[in-house]
XYZ file of C-alpha atoms in Angstrom:
722
model
C -3.307 20.338 -1.561
C -5.562 21.179 1.585
C -8.310 19.263 3.076
C -9.988 20.800 6.909
C -11.318 20.109 10.105
C -15.265 19.000 9.880
C -17.896 21.877 10.150
C -18.616 19.972 14.248
C -15.020 21.204 15.330
C -15.529 25.262 15.135
C -18.628 24.718 16.731
C -17.257 22.256 20.108
C -14.637 24.996 19.955
C -16.458 28.441 19.533
C -15.846 29.009 23.499
C -11.978 29.361 23.072
C -12.701 31.964 20.513
C -13.308 35.824 20.719
C -13.782 37.090 16.423
C -15.343 40.014 15.633
C -15.178 40.692 11.828
C -15.874 44.268 11.835
C -15.005 45.615 8.572
C -13.253 49.140 8.514
C -11.953 49.504 4.610
C -10.331 46.329 3.415
C -9.371 45.179 7.536
C -11.236 42.316 9.869
C -10.515 42.527 13.361
C -9.644 39.580 15.071
C -9.112 38.951 18.508
C -6.954 35.418 18.575
C -7.190 32.852 20.668
C -4.683 33.269 23.944
C -2.095 30.608 25.313
C -0.123 31.299 27.739
C 3.823 31.600 27.382
C 6.066 29.319 28.826
C 9.716 30.629 28.155
C 12.748 29.164 28.238
C 15.937 29.524 27.278
C 19.085 27.600 25.740
C 22.539 28.553 26.293
C 25.272 27.553 24.062
C 28.747 29.299 23.262
C 27.616 31.901 26.513
C 25.016 32.960 23.910
C 21.841 32.921 25.663
C 18.472 31.714 23.027
C 15.253 32.670 24.412
C 12.350 29.852 22.969
C 8.389 32.396 24.317
C 6.523 29.843 23.534
C 8.564 26.296 24.247
C 4.849 24.721 25.564
C 4.155 25.074 21.479
C 6.534 21.881 21.464
C 4.067 19.513 23.401
C 1.397 18.598 20.936
C -0.038 16.105 22.741
C -0.924 18.906 25.525
C -4.955 19.599 25.414
C -4.972 22.867 25.751
C -1.900 23.055 22.889
C -4.287 20.669 20.764
C -7.038 23.283 21.999
C -5.047 26.186 20.990
C -4.572 25.304 17.373
C -8.073 23.859 16.905
C -9.165 27.601 17.388
C -6.460 29.351 15.868
C -7.591 26.810 12.249
C -11.186 27.534 13.455
C -10.685 31.372 13.502
C -8.344 30.769 9.751
C -12.305 29.271 8.266
C -14.127 31.397 9.298
C -12.719 34.315 8.373
C -12.169 32.432 4.955
C -15.934 31.788 4.835
C -17.285 35.770 5.055
C -14.080 36.042 2.335
C -16.116 37.570 -0.879
C -13.084 37.277 -2.834
C -12.397 34.101 -1.611
C -15.712 32.551 -3.211
C -14.668 34.253 -6.017
C -11.812 33.000 -6.516
C -12.989 29.209 -6.238
C -15.869 29.984 -8.859
C -12.969 31.232 -11.198
C -10.701 28.036 -10.562
C -12.988 25.556 -10.589
C -13.045 26.144 -14.278
C -9.213 25.943 -14.569
C -9.957 22.926 -12.476
C -12.706 21.218 -15.392
C -9.681 22.076 -17.539
C -6.939 20.743 -16.488
C -8.656 17.709 -15.353
C -9.008 16.304 -18.967
C -5.000 15.494 -19.106
C -3.136 12.274 -18.010
C -1.032 12.856 -14.819
C 2.033 10.247 -13.341
C 3.159 8.918 -16.985
C 5.423 6.091 -16.606
C 7.018 4.248 -19.309
C 8.731 1.116 -19.259
C 11.526 0.653 -21.000
C 9.890 -2.028 -22.492
C 7.824 1.045 -24.388
C 4.735 0.884 -22.418
C 2.825 3.582 -20.784
C 1.107 3.646 -17.764
C -0.602 6.687 -16.639
C -3.384 8.153 -14.084
C -6.762 9.478 -15.272
C -9.256 11.347 -13.864
C -12.958 9.959 -13.624
C -15.202 13.213 -13.648
C -18.258 10.884 -12.574
C -16.108 8.808 -9.239
C -13.868 12.016 -8.238
C -10.916 10.151 -8.486
C -7.974 8.889 -11.116
C -7.484 5.835 -12.049
C -4.808 3.997 -13.496
C -4.662 3.418 -17.364
C -2.270 0.851 -19.861
C -1.423 0.966 -22.981
C 0.998 -1.202 -25.041
C 2.575 1.587 -26.519
C 1.682 5.051 -27.787
C -0.339 3.694 -30.560
C -1.878 1.090 -28.954
C -5.918 1.750 -27.548
C -5.604 2.276 -23.578
C -7.364 0.138 -21.081
C -8.234 0.732 -17.803
C -5.855 -1.066 -15.609
C -6.582 -1.022 -11.950
C -9.708 1.031 -10.094
C -8.161 2.036 -6.754
C -11.317 2.107 -4.536
C -10.991 -1.689 -4.786
C -8.147 -1.286 -2.656
C -8.585 1.320 -0.543
C -12.644 2.661 -1.069
C -11.891 5.225 1.690
C -8.751 7.304 0.334
C -9.003 6.290 -4.073
C -5.883 7.991 -4.328
C -2.909 6.591 -6.199
C 0.393 8.507 -5.018
C 3.150 6.186 -6.761
C 3.777 4.454 -9.671
C 6.783 2.689 -11.311
C 6.879 -0.359 -14.186
C 9.394 -3.044 -13.959
C 11.383 -2.557 -16.848
C 9.852 -5.339 -18.950
C 6.630 -3.825 -17.870
C 4.190 -7.093 -16.742
C 4.541 -5.193 -13.291
C 3.940 -2.296 -11.741
C 4.492 -0.730 -8.376
C 1.754 0.982 -6.887
C 1.166 3.121 -3.685
C -1.129 4.597 -1.747
C -0.645 6.993 1.007
C -3.128 7.291 3.877
C -3.843 11.275 6.021
C -0.237 12.439 5.043
C 1.096 9.805 7.544
C 5.250 9.566 6.506
C 4.929 5.432 5.356
C 3.240 4.355 2.373
C 2.227 1.136 1.149
C 3.494 -0.436 -1.561
C 1.356 -2.870 -4.199
C 2.058 -5.416 -7.030
C -0.092 -5.459 -10.028
C 0.721 -7.932 -11.943
C -0.372 -7.617 -16.027
C 0.025 -11.056 -17.022
C -2.647 -11.833 -14.427
C -4.747 -8.914 -14.220
C -4.503 -8.673 -10.201
C -3.126 -7.526 -7.250
C -0.170 -9.703 -5.871
C 0.088 -10.928 -2.307
C 2.719 -8.219 -1.327
C 2.302 -5.639 0.976
C 5.534 -3.591 1.275
C 5.194 -0.694 4.766
C 7.727 0.971 5.814
C 8.856 3.021 2.693
C 8.593 6.752 1.403
C 8.727 7.011 -2.399
C 10.018 10.994 -1.612
C 13.525 9.011 -0.065
C 13.442 6.361 -2.125
C 10.865 4.182 -4.112
C 10.790 0.664 -5.614
C 14.605 0.304 -7.662
C 13.271 -2.907 -10.405
C 16.027 -5.427 -10.456
C 17.738 -5.805 -14.164
C 15.430 -9.352 -14.489
C 12.028 -7.880 -13.089
C 12.064 -10.432 -10.516
C 11.882 -8.164 -7.437
C 13.322 -4.905 -5.991
C 15.710 -3.046 -4.011
C 13.951 -0.327 -1.386
C 14.667 1.954 1.552
C 13.558 0.529 4.655
C 12.140 2.979 7.778
C 12.515 0.791 11.061
C 10.457 3.527 13.319
C 7.852 5.314 10.710
C 5.888 6.229 13.666
C 6.695 9.794 14.354
C 6.570 10.212 18.234
C 9.142 7.169 18.282
C 12.926 8.407 19.405
C 14.081 6.465 16.502
C 11.360 7.820 14.069
C 13.127 7.951 10.259
C 16.567 6.811 11.041
C 19.128 3.537 10.862
C 16.885 3.121 7.239
C 18.303 -0.118 5.043
C 18.061 -1.481 1.319
C 16.631 -4.443 1.755
C 15.996 -6.814 -1.734
C 12.572 -8.208 -1.824
C 12.116 -10.906 -4.408
C 8.642 -11.162 -5.704
C 6.844 -14.509 -3.929
C 8.516 -14.452 -0.656
C 7.137 -12.665 2.504
C 7.361 -8.632 2.788
C 7.876 -8.904 6.248
C 11.101 -11.348 5.656
C 13.314 -8.525 4.794
C 17.196 -9.153 3.583
C 19.208 -5.719 4.040
C 21.713 -4.974 0.862
C 23.104 -2.578 1.928
C 23.064 -0.766 5.321
C 25.184 0.429 8.296
C 27.868 -2.487 9.071
C 30.778 -3.246 10.898
C 33.050 -1.696 7.844
C 30.156 0.829 6.204
C 29.374 3.478 8.582
C 26.385 5.664 8.272
C 25.542 8.199 10.093
C 21.462 7.350 11.155
C 19.896 10.239 9.939
C 21.481 9.310 6.716
C 19.886 7.016 4.031
C 21.320 4.058 2.614
C 19.497 3.581 -1.330
C 20.414 2.586 -4.302
C 19.705 2.888 -7.638
C 19.208 0.644 -11.042
C 19.041 2.179 -14.362
C 18.312 0.288 -17.041
C 17.665 -4.172 -17.616
C 21.398 -4.197 -18.769
C 22.978 -2.564 -15.773
C 25.773 -4.991 -14.637
C 26.628 -2.711 -11.477
C 23.987 -0.637 -8.552
C 25.232 2.107 -7.452
C 25.164 2.873 -3.058
C 23.995 6.131 -2.494
C 24.762 7.626 1.184
C 22.069 9.816 0.725
C 21.212 13.367 2.526
C 19.679 16.779 2.080
C 23.383 17.863 0.805
C 24.269 17.513 -3.477
C 26.740 15.901 -3.262
C 27.066 12.023 -1.893
C 29.723 9.262 -1.134
C 28.718 6.103 -2.905
C 30.064 2.276 -2.840
C 29.678 0.328 -6.231
C 28.323 -3.868 -6.476
C 27.813 -6.159 -9.268
C 24.149 -7.446 -10.646
C 25.209 -10.254 -10.199
C 26.532 -10.530 -6.334
C 23.278 -7.917 -5.492
C 21.009 -11.036 -6.402
C 22.282 -13.342 -4.949
C 22.110 -11.057 -1.410
C 26.370 -11.583 -1.143
C 27.186 -7.520 -2.620
C 30.984 -7.145 -2.158
C 30.127 -3.571 -1.476
C 33.446 -1.296 -3.266
C 33.812 2.612 -2.794
C 32.847 4.711 -5.899
C 32.660 8.376 -5.996
C 33.427 10.288 -2.642
C 31.320 13.826 -1.743
C 34.846 15.647 -2.509
C 34.121 14.766 -5.812
C 31.439 16.582 -6.228
C 28.968 13.957 -7.648
C 25.460 14.785 -8.043
C 24.190 12.234 -6.354
C 20.785 11.784 -8.699
C 22.867 12.444 -12.068
C 24.959 9.192 -12.955
C 23.833 6.456 -15.414
C 25.813 2.563 -15.985
C 26.754 2.481 -19.576
C 28.621 -0.681 -19.531
C 31.901 -0.223 -18.053
C 31.750 3.191 -17.891
C 29.929 5.456 -15.767
C 28.716 8.702 -16.664
C 27.994 11.866 -14.445
C 27.527 15.387 -14.126
C 29.662 17.045 -12.053
C 30.235 19.908 -9.584
C 33.165 22.875 -10.049
C 33.867 26.299 -9.401
C 33.304 27.077 -12.832
C 30.349 25.689 -12.831
C 29.489 21.997 -14.182
C 30.327 19.328 -16.700
C 29.137 16.376 -17.661
C 32.078 13.704 -17.552
C 33.206 9.969 -17.667
C 34.949 7.528 -16.538
C 36.515 3.713 -16.068
C 34.097 1.677 -13.618
C 36.719 -0.484 -13.074
C 39.764 2.245 -12.525
C 37.455 5.362 -12.001
C 39.460 8.743 -11.932
C 36.950 10.929 -10.869
C 39.735 13.646 -10.629
C 40.135 13.952 -14.597
C 37.171 12.312 -16.123
C 36.888 12.623 -19.886
C 34.959 15.835 -20.545
C 31.924 14.876 -22.310
C 29.982 18.515 -22.451
C 30.572 21.593 -19.629
C 28.206 24.164 -18.319
C 29.034 27.608 -16.860
C 27.914 29.902 -13.368
C 25.253 31.359 -15.657
C 24.455 28.794 -17.859
C 24.978 25.455 -15.456
C 24.039 21.729 -17.345
C 20.320 20.587 -14.989
C 20.145 17.397 -16.167
C 21.285 14.530 -18.639
C 19.572 10.848 -19.926
C 21.645 8.383 -21.421
C 20.150 6.071 -24.590
C 21.699 3.476 -26.583
C 24.394 5.453 -28.863
C 23.481 9.184 -27.470
C 22.936 11.493 -24.637
C 20.986 14.393 -24.193
C 21.300 17.398 -21.773
C 19.695 20.811 -20.856
C 21.300 23.702 -19.866
C 19.632 26.330 -18.154
C 20.209 30.526 -18.364
C 19.958 31.801 -15.101
C 17.261 29.116 -14.006
C 14.741 30.185 -16.177
C 15.814 29.739 -19.887
C 15.631 26.249 -21.043
C 18.294 24.905 -23.973
C 18.885 21.152 -25.082
C 21.049 19.445 -26.800
C 22.454 15.301 -28.099
C 25.495 14.403 -27.810
C 26.049 11.209 -30.021
C 28.347 7.774 -29.685
C 30.770 10.567 -32.185
C 31.632 12.532 -29.174
C 29.567 15.554 -31.225
C 27.149 18.249 -29.627
C 24.263 19.511 -31.548
C 22.128 22.119 -30.042
C 18.253 21.086 -30.439
C 15.477 23.494 -31.642
C 12.008 22.146 -30.102
C 8.755 23.808 -30.922
C 9.217 26.718 -27.654
C 11.677 28.303 -25.881
C 11.143 26.650 -22.578
C 12.192 27.515 -19.393
C 11.834 23.937 -17.534
C 12.534 20.770 -18.995
C 12.881 17.178 -18.127
C 13.287 14.037 -20.316
C 11.545 10.823 -20.175
C 11.469 7.286 -21.734
C 15.099 6.874 -21.513
C 17.175 3.948 -21.276
C 20.641 2.225 -22.629
C 18.903 -0.280 -24.336
C 17.429 2.152 -26.489
C 17.094 5.770 -28.002
C 14.019 6.203 -27.610
C 13.704 9.845 -25.304
C 11.390 12.497 -24.799
C 11.100 15.685 -22.534
C 8.148 17.106 -21.256
C 8.551 20.747 -21.156
C 6.592 24.198 -20.060
C 7.426 27.729 -18.691
C 5.657 31.004 -17.558
C 3.015 31.456 -20.123
C 3.607 28.218 -21.742
C 1.391 24.643 -20.859
C 3.163 21.166 -20.005
C 4.008 19.328 -22.845
C 5.659 16.157 -24.382
C 7.292 15.866 -26.934
C 9.011 12.533 -28.890
C 12.969 13.657 -30.106
C 13.190 11.863 -33.144
C 16.692 10.716 -33.797
C 16.872 13.475 -36.710
C 16.603 15.778 -33.978
C 13.459 16.679 -34.645
C 10.367 17.177 -32.271
C 7.221 15.475 -32.904
C 3.914 15.615 -29.151
C 3.340 12.924 -27.888
C -0.170 13.467 -27.887
C -0.538 10.938 -25.420
C -4.020 13.542 -24.164
C -5.002 16.994 -25.994
C -3.298 20.391 -25.864
C -5.486 22.422 -23.232
C -6.312 26.011 -24.183
C -6.115 29.293 -22.398
C -7.514 31.801 -24.468
C -7.342 34.122 -21.578
C -3.368 34.267 -21.400
C -1.940 34.804 -24.665
C -1.485 38.876 -24.292
C 0.623 37.677 -21.229
C 4.511 38.089 -21.812
C 7.601 37.752 -19.791
C 10.754 38.890 -19.128
C 13.955 38.507 -16.569
C 15.978 41.748 -15.249
C 19.083 41.298 -13.135
C 19.571 43.268 -10.180
C 22.197 43.995 -7.910
C 21.863 43.283 -5.021
C 23.323 44.167 -1.085
C 27.010 43.375 -2.152
C 27.270 44.029 -5.369
C 25.812 40.871 -6.126
C 23.551 40.285 -9.987
C 20.182 38.643 -8.694
C 18.057 37.765 -11.765
C 14.203 38.261 -10.939
C 11.396 37.010 -13.706
C 8.005 38.643 -14.192
C 5.204 38.154 -15.546
C 2.219 40.751 -16.680
C -0.077 41.440 -19.314
C 1.398 43.016 -22.847
C 1.116 47.206 -22.260
C 1.412 46.355 -18.552
C 1.945 50.916 -17.702
C 5.115 50.906 -14.981
C 3.087 52.749 -12.761
C 3.091 52.413 -8.383
C -0.546 51.162 -8.506
C -0.072 47.630 -9.783
C 0.091 44.769 -7.050
C 2.945 42.520 -7.084
C 2.634 38.472 -5.988
C 6.135 37.472 -5.732
C 6.981 33.715 -5.234
C 10.380 32.791 -3.142
C 11.909 29.859 -2.667
C 15.694 29.916 -1.923
C 17.473 27.424 -0.629
C 18.579 22.545 -1.205
C 20.547 24.422 -4.351
C 16.770 24.057 -5.959
C 16.365 26.612 -9.114
C 12.921 28.518 -8.924
C 12.294 26.970 -12.417
C 9.477 28.316 -14.919
C 6.658 26.934 -14.155
C 2.319 26.860 -15.954
C -0.444 27.822 -13.643
C -3.352 29.067 -14.740
C -4.192 29.811 -11.099
C -0.873 32.238 -11.090
C -1.376 33.373 -14.689
C -5.186 34.890 -13.800
C -3.458 37.329 -10.983
C -1.643 38.730 -14.599
C -4.219 38.212 -16.858
C -6.447 40.241 -14.480
C -3.713 43.487 -14.548
C -1.108 42.514 -11.891
C 2.762 41.507 -11.877
C 3.913 38.033 -11.429
C 7.844 38.472 -9.601
C 9.907 35.469 -8.761
C 13.787 35.852 -7.418
C 16.133 34.000 -8.539
C 17.608 34.694 -5.010
C 20.950 32.757 -3.479
C 20.522 29.547 -1.921
C 18.592 28.359 -5.221
C 20.856 26.274 -7.512
C 20.302 29.060 -10.762
C 23.655 30.287 -10.665
C 25.035 26.790 -9.728
C 26.694 25.115 -7.117
C 28.506 28.143 -5.828
C 25.058 30.090 -5.808
C 23.915 27.547 -3.899
C 26.530 27.822 -1.410
C 25.861 31.499 -1.431
C 22.742 31.058 0.026
C 23.942 28.782 3.035
C 24.293 28.425 6.656
C 25.967 31.932 7.989
C 25.949 32.949 4.184
C 22.013 32.197 4.484
C 21.367 36.058 4.649
C 21.963 36.457 1.504
C 18.859 34.838 0.288
C 16.948 37.635 1.784
C 19.232 40.289 1.323
C 18.132 39.546 -2.515
C 14.823 39.153 -1.896
C 14.674 42.363 -0.649
C 17.307 43.858 -3.252
C 14.491 42.496 -5.613
C 11.749 44.174 -4.142
C 13.328 47.310 -3.898
C 13.683 47.099 -7.170
C 10.385 46.538 -8.433
C 9.481 50.029 -6.414
C 12.154 51.772 -7.595
C 11.227 50.827 -11.636
C 8.439 52.332 -10.552
C 6.461 48.827 -11.157
C 4.403 49.064 -7.758
C 4.788 50.319 -4.607
C 4.981 49.475 -0.629
C 2.032 48.021 0.869
C 0.799 45.987 -3.106
C 3.547 42.953 -3.040
C 2.291 40.213 -1.315
C 5.009 37.392 -0.771
C 4.389 33.629 -0.883
C 6.626 30.895 -0.090
C 7.348 27.656 0.393
C 8.547 25.119 2.588
C 12.382 25.770 3.401
C 11.742 29.155 1.541
C 10.163 29.946 5.174
C 13.476 31.061 5.825
C 14.497 33.619 3.394
C 10.637 35.071 3.235
C 9.544 35.837 6.868
C 13.689 37.312 7.433
C 12.513 39.811 4.811
C 9.081 40.504 6.437
C 11.272 40.578 9.607
C 13.562 43.435 8.263
C 11.398 44.762 5.772
C 7.941 44.854 6.841
C 7.346 48.058 5.228
C 7.967 47.000 1.783
C 5.017 44.158 1.674
C 1.083 44.226 1.920
C 0.939 40.332 2.618
C 3.602 37.104 3.093
C 1.943 33.533 2.396
C 3.893 30.519 3.437
C 2.517 27.016 3.358
C 4.497 24.278 4.921
C 7.213 26.593 6.015
C 9.879 26.577 8.064
C 9.825 29.393 10.427
C 12.021 28.225 13.225
C 15.181 26.510 11.961
C 16.972 26.752 15.440
C 14.011 24.797 17.356
C 14.302 22.168 15.273
C 18.439 21.618 14.698
C 18.027 21.917 18.239
C 15.825 19.499 18.958
C 16.946 16.357 20.702
C 14.425 14.445 18.619
C 15.399 15.648 15.451
C 15.353 13.179 12.653
C 16.588 15.090 9.560
C 20.011 16.006 7.987
C 18.705 19.461 6.682
C 21.917 21.119 9.531
C 23.557 20.745 6.062
C 21.882 22.955 4.709
C 21.475 25.319 7.879
C 23.865 24.366 10.141
C 24.013 22.754 14.009
C 24.456 24.165 17.264
C 27.255 22.012 17.762
C 29.010 24.041 15.366
C 29.453 27.774 17.764
C 29.852 29.580 13.298
C 26.733 27.286 12.167
C 25.358 28.050 15.250
C 25.491 31.732 15.065
C 24.028 31.446 11.664
C 21.062 29.090 12.729
C 19.908 32.199 14.973
C 20.569 35.105 13.006
C 18.618 33.009 10.359
C 15.312 31.900 12.268
C 12.156 34.267 11.642
C 10.198 33.181 15.025
C 13.243 34.531 17.011
C 13.634 37.556 14.853
C 9.954 38.534 15.845
C 10.278 42.624 16.691
C 7.967 43.338 18.797
C 5.383 46.375 18.542
C 6.415 46.718 15.395
C 3.914 47.052 12.394
C 4.142 43.466 10.449
C 1.840 43.251 7.253
C -0.812 40.258 6.647
C 0.117 36.674 7.298
C -1.991 33.467 6.697
C 0.618 30.781 7.916
C -0.402 27.105 6.421
C 1.340 23.843 8.348
C 0.651 20.187 7.789
C -0.705 18.502 10.918
C 1.193 14.948 9.545
C 4.168 17.029 8.032
C 7.470 14.204 8.775
C 10.126 17.432 8.114
C 8.917 20.631 9.989
C 6.909 19.844 12.782
C 3.762 22.247 13.263
C 5.219 23.953 16.446
C 7.418 25.582 14.024
C 4.364 27.145 12.815
C 2.794 27.562 15.773
C 5.937 29.647 17.689
C 5.833 32.027 14.986
C 2.086 32.900 14.896
C 1.792 33.090 18.779
C 4.546 35.344 18.831
C 3.505 37.617 15.747
C 0.308 38.157 17.130
C 1.676 38.940 20.376
C 3.748 41.298 18.603
C 1.815 43.070 15.829
C 1.030 46.744 15.899
C -1.495 46.666 13.201
C -4.954 45.298 12.620
C -3.563 43.610 9.835
C -4.880 39.932 10.124
C -2.346 36.923 11.079
C -3.263 33.400 10.182
C -2.731 29.835 10.846
C -4.829 27.812 8.968
C -3.920 24.001 9.573
C -4.206 20.828 7.193
C -5.193 18.617 9.517
C -5.066 15.969 6.690
C -2.154 15.544 4.051
C 1.635 15.933 4.920
C 3.944 18.331 3.805
C 4.569 16.794 -0.077
C 1.757 14.853 0.129
C -0.985 16.579 -2.122
C -4.768 16.001 -1.724
C -7.763 15.754 -4.620
C -8.567 19.052 -7.608
C -11.117 20.169 -5.247
C -8.087 20.788 -2.421
C -5.881 22.561 -4.613
C -8.435 24.957 -6.444
C -9.451 25.527 -2.204
C -5.325 25.655 -1.810
C -4.663 28.702 -4.190
C -8.316 30.404 -3.889
C -7.136 31.022 0.060
C -3.498 32.037 -1.509
C -4.778 34.824 -4.078
C -7.736 35.775 -1.705
C -6.046 36.390 0.903
C -2.774 38.703 -0.894
C -5.522 40.346 -2.933
C -7.743 41.496 0.125
C -4.747 42.555 1.863
C -3.431 45.067 -0.821
C -3.005 48.221 0.919
C -3.905 50.898 -1.768
């Protein structure tokens, strides 16, 4: 996940650095690159907000560029002299070599054709392979170096329904826009089509039911230096063989369909049998306004979009499927959520036919539709998944998978047939794919060999409930070695998120589990802002209620100390992306609790982004906007950068932003680090380690992932305060 600037950059920037590594216990004494403060202030509703390092917003300024490069070089030298970093690199490379035998990005066409990436150890990158069906022999389909020898990394795959063509995506240097090629299996060649100005994270290829082409979300401006960046996107229909530059809008803002310039009008087509297409007005929210049109009108380029469900109907946008003249969906409500069904011609979303229900504690998290059945999953407190099948007689039966999963996702489903599979893993169970048979039994897909990790066989998990500041119970998942003594000397590595209604679901990671295998504790607080207790749990950690997220985190940390699992100074806090607000504010309020704070591509200055005139994001739906007096107040209170306190003893801090991040600008992390380096009253390191190659969600190769987590865990371990 991390690529780093060339060594010559360090030498060219040495005059910006004055670094001494004087050992005193485990602490490194650092002298940080300096940059002058150029404070500016904004006044909203009579309240002044001071931005001490507003000059860091000017990323093209040479002095600002050099300051960022000097900060990054300082971080690189810190890790180059860290012996623990070297130990973790050697250890994690062994896990890497084990994992390289597995497949990635497995895609199954409606006809049962398998497409997947497979690592070639001799070349150091993944190639695209194909099987006509699961029992068939694999064959190499495409070597990405034929297209891009400099960066042969495939980042997106999507086969057509008939499996005769597949869309292949590339992303260079973490840029916002990807490039999509179309491979034709009948001619065994790449077609001349090259699709640009597309970002699969926002809206990928939606194949037309007749496989003649596809619909995708087009971004007119993908240059982040331009004012129209990411704005005014629209869906276009493309027929194979046509000129890709001749874009035909199919779903966009017009005289009777008003769409905000920051929203994304995209579509969904679920099956080759679908007679309808659903259009969504997408944002960062869970619920969207939607429209519906017939496929026949779309194919003629003249869709008649009619209103379908509204945002207030609380339909989860990514959980709706057409089945003939019916629409099956997942809907939120005050008690949890439900699976419902309505007639497409006369939909009544206020009174649907209820197929199944979930509760606040055990909500339905996903479902898929096959020809005769509906498969769905519930998740108890975000960490214990149960699976069910609903047959054509509306009878529900709980399935018994081979192990108790913490996470599950369905694959290979379609209303055209009854085939379906499920991939499952957990804190201590490796991700494994199974086929669900007609009788409800499970058989392993056996596409790749099972990996063995005997060193983790004695690792166990438990989930406890912690009472937060307002009496609400917060789930806290713990992972540790069997027989662990509850003593204050245990070292804890804690990961938190708590935003956008995303549950912190269990995941299997040898690099994380190694912490537990060495005698430490992994802790995962399921704080408000996530989805562990349904939509209401999310709302209780949004906007002006965001404080619940970091108050929950503090409560969980204190509980570990009170229960004698650990003590202050032995707890390393890790987060990523939007979790930066939750973790950053917890560190601001209770810096004494944590030995270190580590954040990957974090959001640390939400007020700065939401008040920026050039912002192109719908994140205000999650955090709030300066255009509303109440939400403005919440934004200021949740901002880790603005709320850094001077002359405080802060823990060791490692912030790792990405230069090409399309969602969180580099200055967000830069301002936080600059202020903290000048406010911290300890010798604990405060480092800014910049990824100059990738973006917010774009990842590098295996080696980069190993290097990233070697940095994270060595930093956590090095800064424990015994």
